[in-house]
XYZ file of C-alpha atoms in Angstrom:
384
model
C -0.058 0.096 -0.052
C 2.887 2.246 0.337
C 5.092 3.795 3.216
C 2.362 6.110 4.338
C 0.178 3.201 5.484
C 2.650 0.693 6.697
C 5.373 1.417 9.518
C 7.942 -1.092 8.618
C 10.082 1.442 6.685
C 9.513 4.493 8.867
C 12.697 6.352 10.064
C 12.665 8.983 12.796
C 11.467 12.544 11.784
C 13.547 15.395 12.675
C 12.056 17.259 15.671
C 11.124 20.720 15.229
C 11.302 21.768 18.897
C 13.194 20.242 21.788
C 11.824 16.814 23.073
C 11.823 18.140 26.679
C 9.697 21.157 25.812
C 7.173 19.039 23.681
C 6.752 16.476 26.539
C 6.009 18.994 29.133
C 3.500 20.652 26.636
C 1.846 17.206 26.025
C 1.580 16.450 29.654
C 0.108 19.793 30.512
C -2.571 19.269 27.807
C -3.330 15.857 29.079
C -3.628 16.960 32.665
C -6.006 19.918 31.437
C -8.237 17.407 29.736
C -8.297 15.082 32.615
C -9.071 17.826 35.281
C -11.815 19.193 32.867
C -13.655 15.823 32.945
C -13.120 15.055 36.474
C -12.608 17.375 39.435
C -9.533 17.001 41.713
C -9.355 14.124 43.951
C -11.226 14.521 47.296
C -9.540 15.772 50.281
C -8.560 13.381 53.103
C -11.632 14.669 54.967
C -13.903 14.167 52.033
C -12.415 10.690 51.212
C -13.961 8.769 53.962
C -15.365 5.343 53.643
C -19.102 6.085 54.029
C -20.635 2.729 54.738
C -23.955 3.198 52.940
C -26.820 0.742 53.540
C -29.837 0.774 51.090
C -32.746 -1.524 50.474
C -33.397 -2.597 46.984
C -36.657 -2.893 45.127
C -37.272 -6.429 46.377
C -36.587 -5.484 50.172
C -33.145 -6.976 50.309
C -30.261 -4.884 51.928
C -27.559 -3.328 49.850
C -24.418 -2.606 51.775
C -21.192 -1.231 50.667
C -19.430 -3.669 53.001
C -20.755 -6.407 51.038
C -18.689 -5.391 47.996
C -15.216 -5.019 49.735
C -12.644 -5.816 47.205
C -14.502 -4.514 44.316
C -15.057 -1.324 42.553
C -18.642 -0.062 43.275
C -20.368 2.655 41.224
C -23.440 4.261 42.769
C -25.439 5.654 39.747
C -28.256 8.045 40.545
C -30.718 8.496 37.732
C -34.360 9.274 37.097
C -36.741 7.191 34.864
C -37.616 10.422 32.641
C -34.094 11.400 32.181
C -32.829 10.921 28.379
C -29.047 11.358 29.261
C -29.695 8.370 31.857
C -30.769 6.136 29.219
C -27.759 6.739 26.975
C -25.502 5.452 29.554
C -27.283 2.273 30.501
C -25.317 -0.106 27.899
C -22.060 1.135 29.503
C -23.232 0.497 33.020
C -24.554 -2.956 32.037
C -21.185 -3.741 30.524
C -19.280 -2.498 33.624
C -21.477 -4.472 35.934
C -20.578 -7.640 34.051
C -17.016 -7.359 35.072
C -15.929 -9.478 37.958
C -14.191 -6.781 39.746
C -17.057 -4.219 39.380
C -20.527 -3.580 40.781
C -23.129 -1.032 39.740
C -25.912 -0.015 42.029
C -28.763 2.114 40.448
C -30.654 4.581 42.726
C -33.517 5.969 41.033
C -34.881 9.429 42.328
C -37.734 11.670 41.801
C -40.306 9.103 40.397
C -43.279 10.787 41.775
C -43.889 8.441 44.616
C -44.770 5.626 42.357
C -42.211 2.856 42.422
C -43.906 1.200 39.415
C -42.311 4.082 37.405
C -39.044 2.692 38.278
C -39.797 -1.067 37.677
C -41.137 -0.180 34.193
C -38.151 1.987 33.229
C -35.736 -0.893 34.395
C -37.777 -3.438 32.105
C -38.073 -1.116 29.206
C -34.461 0.067 28.990
C -32.994 -3.235 30.155
C -31.001 -2.140 33.266
C -28.927 -5.033 34.393
C -27.129 -3.818 37.469
C -26.166 -5.681 40.576
C -28.929 -3.822 42.639
C -31.728 -1.355 42.013
C -32.911 1.137 44.765
C -35.981 3.351 44.766
C -34.485 6.487 46.555
C -37.453 8.647 46.847
C -37.185 12.426 46.337
C -34.007 14.510 46.446
C -35.925 16.677 48.911
C -36.443 13.637 51.267
C -34.069 14.178 54.044
C -33.932 10.406 54.444
C -33.325 9.735 50.850
C -30.227 7.222 50.081
C -28.343 9.716 48.185
C -27.516 11.635 51.323
C -25.495 8.654 52.463
C -23.306 9.180 49.385
C -22.955 12.788 48.128
C -24.770 15.557 46.361
C -26.919 14.839 43.527
C -27.600 18.145 41.423
C -28.773 16.656 38.231
C -29.160 13.351 36.491
C -27.078 11.152 35.973
C -24.596 11.411 38.867
C -22.143 8.769 39.927
C -19.810 8.167 42.621
C -17.085 5.427 42.362
C -15.809 3.501 45.328
C -12.460 1.737 45.306
C -12.022 -1.746 46.303
C -11.182 -0.370 49.790
C -14.570 1.493 50.187
C -13.412 5.086 49.537
C -14.998 7.465 47.221
C -12.401 8.226 44.805
C -14.411 9.706 41.874
C -17.326 11.964 41.493
C -18.774 11.810 37.966
C -21.595 14.498 37.050
C -23.199 13.782 33.909
C -22.526 10.943 31.389
C -19.900 8.422 32.541
C -16.864 7.791 30.143
C -15.824 4.098 30.240
C -12.462 5.005 28.635
C -11.505 7.477 31.402
C -13.044 5.245 34.169
C -10.949 2.246 33.048
C -7.907 4.343 32.596
C -8.418 5.630 36.272
C -8.737 2.053 37.440
C -5.566 0.937 35.665
C -3.656 3.727 37.021
C -4.867 3.006 40.626
C -3.571 -0.467 40.176
C -0.149 0.934 39.019
C -0.628 0.144 35.380
C 0.067 2.837 32.830
C -3.076 4.844 32.057
C -4.160 4.703 28.399
C -4.788 7.918 26.430
C -8.502 8.066 25.885
C -10.937 10.579 24.477
C -14.345 11.780 25.664
C -17.136 13.524 24.444
C -19.328 16.308 25.995
C -22.592 15.286 24.399
C -24.498 18.488 25.594
C -21.980 20.806 24.234
C -21.761 18.805 20.918
C -25.588 18.897 20.629
C -25.746 22.653 21.286
C -22.965 23.182 18.497
C -25.110 21.497 15.963
C -28.531 22.755 16.930
C -27.279 26.340 17.333
C -25.955 26.332 13.865
C -28.184 24.057 11.790
C -31.520 24.248 13.690
C -34.095 21.147 13.637
C -32.183 19.701 10.818
C -29.166 19.660 12.931
C -31.096 18.410 16.007
C -32.346 15.531 13.912
C -28.847 14.652 12.579
C -27.621 14.701 16.302
C -30.385 12.253 17.259
C -29.568 9.794 14.555
C -25.926 9.990 15.357
C -26.542 9.424 19.094
C -28.842 6.451 18.163
C -25.830 5.127 16.231
C -23.536 5.492 18.987
C -25.948 4.122 21.711
C -26.476 0.852 19.295
C -22.767 0.352 19.105
C -21.909 0.791 22.936
C -21.325 -3.141 23.402
C -20.289 -3.809 19.837
C -16.897 -5.070 18.709
C -14.346 -2.893 16.707
C -15.258 -4.609 13.329
C -19.165 -3.687 13.869
C -18.265 -0.064 14.879
C -15.933 0.489 11.860
C -18.641 -0.892 9.464
C -21.712 0.905 10.942
C -19.793 4.354 11.387
C -18.436 4.046 7.808
C -21.900 3.225 6.305
C -23.575 6.095 8.443
C -21.461 8.920 7.194
C -21.235 7.494 3.550
C -25.019 7.223 3.370
C -26.025 10.540 4.865
C -23.223 12.802 3.678
C -23.617 14.240 0.276
C -20.033 14.271 -1.345
C -18.608 17.666 -2.360
C -15.205 18.277 -3.949
C -14.145 21.539 -2.210
C -10.732 23.197 -1.689
C -12.164 24.826 1.576
C -10.854 24.196 5.162
C -11.508 20.932 6.885
C -14.924 20.683 8.578
C -15.372 19.550 12.217
C -17.786 16.563 13.173
C -20.551 19.048 14.007
C -20.360 20.743 10.705
C -20.235 17.658 8.646
C -23.193 16.065 10.558
C -25.269 19.244 10.751
C -24.821 20.326 7.046
C -24.955 16.816 5.570
C -22.467 17.661 2.956
C -18.608 17.276 2.909
C -15.550 16.075 0.935
C -13.482 13.049 1.571
C -11.511 14.890 4.308
C -14.596 16.007 6.255
C -16.245 12.596 6.281
C -12.982 10.862 7.244
C -12.547 13.536 10.135
C -16.151 12.818 11.317
C -15.606 9.036 11.337
C -12.330 9.383 13.267
C -14.022 11.427 16.097
C -17.086 9.141 16.220
C -14.828 6.346 16.655
C -12.848 7.927 19.291
C -16.056 8.427 21.064
C -16.849 4.767 20.820
C -13.447 3.915 22.654
C -11.607 3.036 19.643
C -8.073 4.036 20.566
C -6.526 6.686 18.694
C -3.379 4.824 18.147
C -5.146 2.494 15.948
C -6.561 5.169 13.765
C -4.874 7.257 11.081
C -6.149 9.893 8.707
C -4.290 9.135 5.463
C -3.869 11.972 2.814
C -3.534 10.068 -0.573
C -3.251 10.765 -4.203
C -5.486 8.969 -6.539
C -3.624 7.369 -9.396
C -6.254 7.679 -12.059
C -7.843 10.905 -10.596
C -8.728 14.010 -12.658
C -5.665 16.443 -12.199
C -7.754 19.244 -11.039
C -8.594 17.244 -7.916
C -5.948 14.423 -7.373
C -5.858 14.160 -3.468
C -8.175 12.201 -1.444
C -8.548 11.417 2.349
C -9.231 8.204 3.869
C -9.254 6.749 7.369
C -7.089 3.789 8.156
C -7.674 1.434 10.997
C -4.725 -0.614 12.371
C -5.823 -3.690 14.545
C -2.096 -3.994 15.265
C 0.800 -1.938 14.041
C 2.152 -4.746 11.896
C -1.080 -5.816 10.102
C -2.476 -4.476 6.927
C -4.738 -1.571 7.951
C -8.521 -1.414 6.842
C -9.485 1.662 4.815
C -12.614 3.649 5.346
C -13.462 5.526 2.286
C -16.282 7.745 1.272
C -15.919 6.537 -2.217
C -16.589 2.932 -1.352
C -19.250 1.184 0.556
C -16.891 -1.534 1.606
C -14.158 -1.461 3.992
C -11.078 -2.943 2.321
C -7.581 -3.771 3.519
C -4.895 -1.215 2.249
C -3.188 -3.917 0.148
C -6.465 -4.053 -1.958
C -6.371 -0.428 -2.805
C -3.789 0.086 -5.410
C -5.494 3.081 -6.517
C -4.338 5.050 -3.395
C -0.846 6.428 -2.948
C -0.374 7.803 0.545
C 1.312 11.080 0.947
C 1.202 11.425 4.642
C -1.101 10.261 7.739
C -1.721 11.782 11.036
C -4.089 11.240 14.093
C -4.605 13.492 17.277
C -1.194 12.457 18.581
C 1.243 11.962 15.800
C 1.938 12.474 12.202
C 3.767 10.381 9.703
C 5.371 11.071 6.285
C 6.317 8.148 3.966
C 9.430 6.805 5.235
C 9.056 8.478 8.624
C 8.514 7.429 12.153
C 5.743 8.979 14.436
C 6.511 12.225 15.828
C 4.427 14.514 18.148
C 2.276 17.000 15.998
C 3.962 20.004 17.705
C 7.189 18.759 16.143
C 6.013 17.964 12.762
C 6.115 20.589 10.148
C 4.249 18.399 7.615
C 1.861 19.200 4.868
C -1.397 20.876 6.118
C -0.533 20.163 9.792
C -1.519 23.729 10.944
C -4.972 22.940 9.287
C -5.335 19.766 11.394
C -4.473 21.692 14.664
C -7.081 24.320 13.777
C -9.688 21.600 12.996
C -8.715 19.890 16.546
C -9.258 23.113 18.383
C -12.548 23.650 16.718
C -13.641 20.193 17.307
C -12.568 20.274 21.175
C -14.734 23.634 21.262
C -17.707 21.454 20.159
C -17.109 18.882 22.924
C -14.564 16.457 21.789
C -11.570 15.777 23.728
């Protein structure tokens, strides 16, 4: 497929700035993203092991002490909360882990416990325990044994020793949570990406109105349906989604953000590749497995010879899969002789043919400033 896709013949790129300066800058960015998603760790006084005791819907006791040695996530939700429903597949998946327990506490259900039972059946909640917690105004509500609940969903994570180690207002990000757990155990944390759904929805609807709102709903339904899918299914469905709903335009304009491509419904190969890239990141496909590849079409019209695709590497050594807005099927790079790679990049690195990965800040390659601007705009829309 050429050196731009395969790493076998890549040699180290010259660094444009000192390695130390770049590492400090990257570390600062990572720390800023982390603290924006999750507040600073609790102080010693706040980090007490609060031995909560609930009663589940069937009248059985639910005690923190019963789960010593496991991670315990207490998730406060409401049956009428749309954002709560989006997170259910992720919470079900976490609860299936041998070292993890999810306890759902439903609040503000109008005093009718059947509203809670109906919602559990309808939306398929499969947690270790379900608790009807009354109203937030009730001084005896179970949430008061844990911590504040200002809106839904809100979650608290207890480590295996029984201490609260994380407060999660809003939607839970599985990637960040698992990275936190790995780091707690002493394993190196994985670089992960998250999405502020509210900010992303606002960016689309503010600019594209009802059409943008409808596009966001379709995209959200896609993500929700893929929450527990494997990587192959995620690649195929995301590729099909953007190829089907994006009208292709050959344009020399700047690269569009995911909100712009989704909201407008039009875009060139770069725009659709970028939208697929960020969508797959939000589905916990690691950035190191994805590359945006700028290519030259061998038999293309000379007025528009360049073309962008998204490449997925199951492993660094394997033939990557190519997601292309020109073709409905995802094919291995070895079966795409029509593409001649020029350079490739993702949110972390950039590659030229014959070059090893370098940090983006060190890489003065073609159009790299355009990608930095696109990254900044996508982050303003809610992607990290």
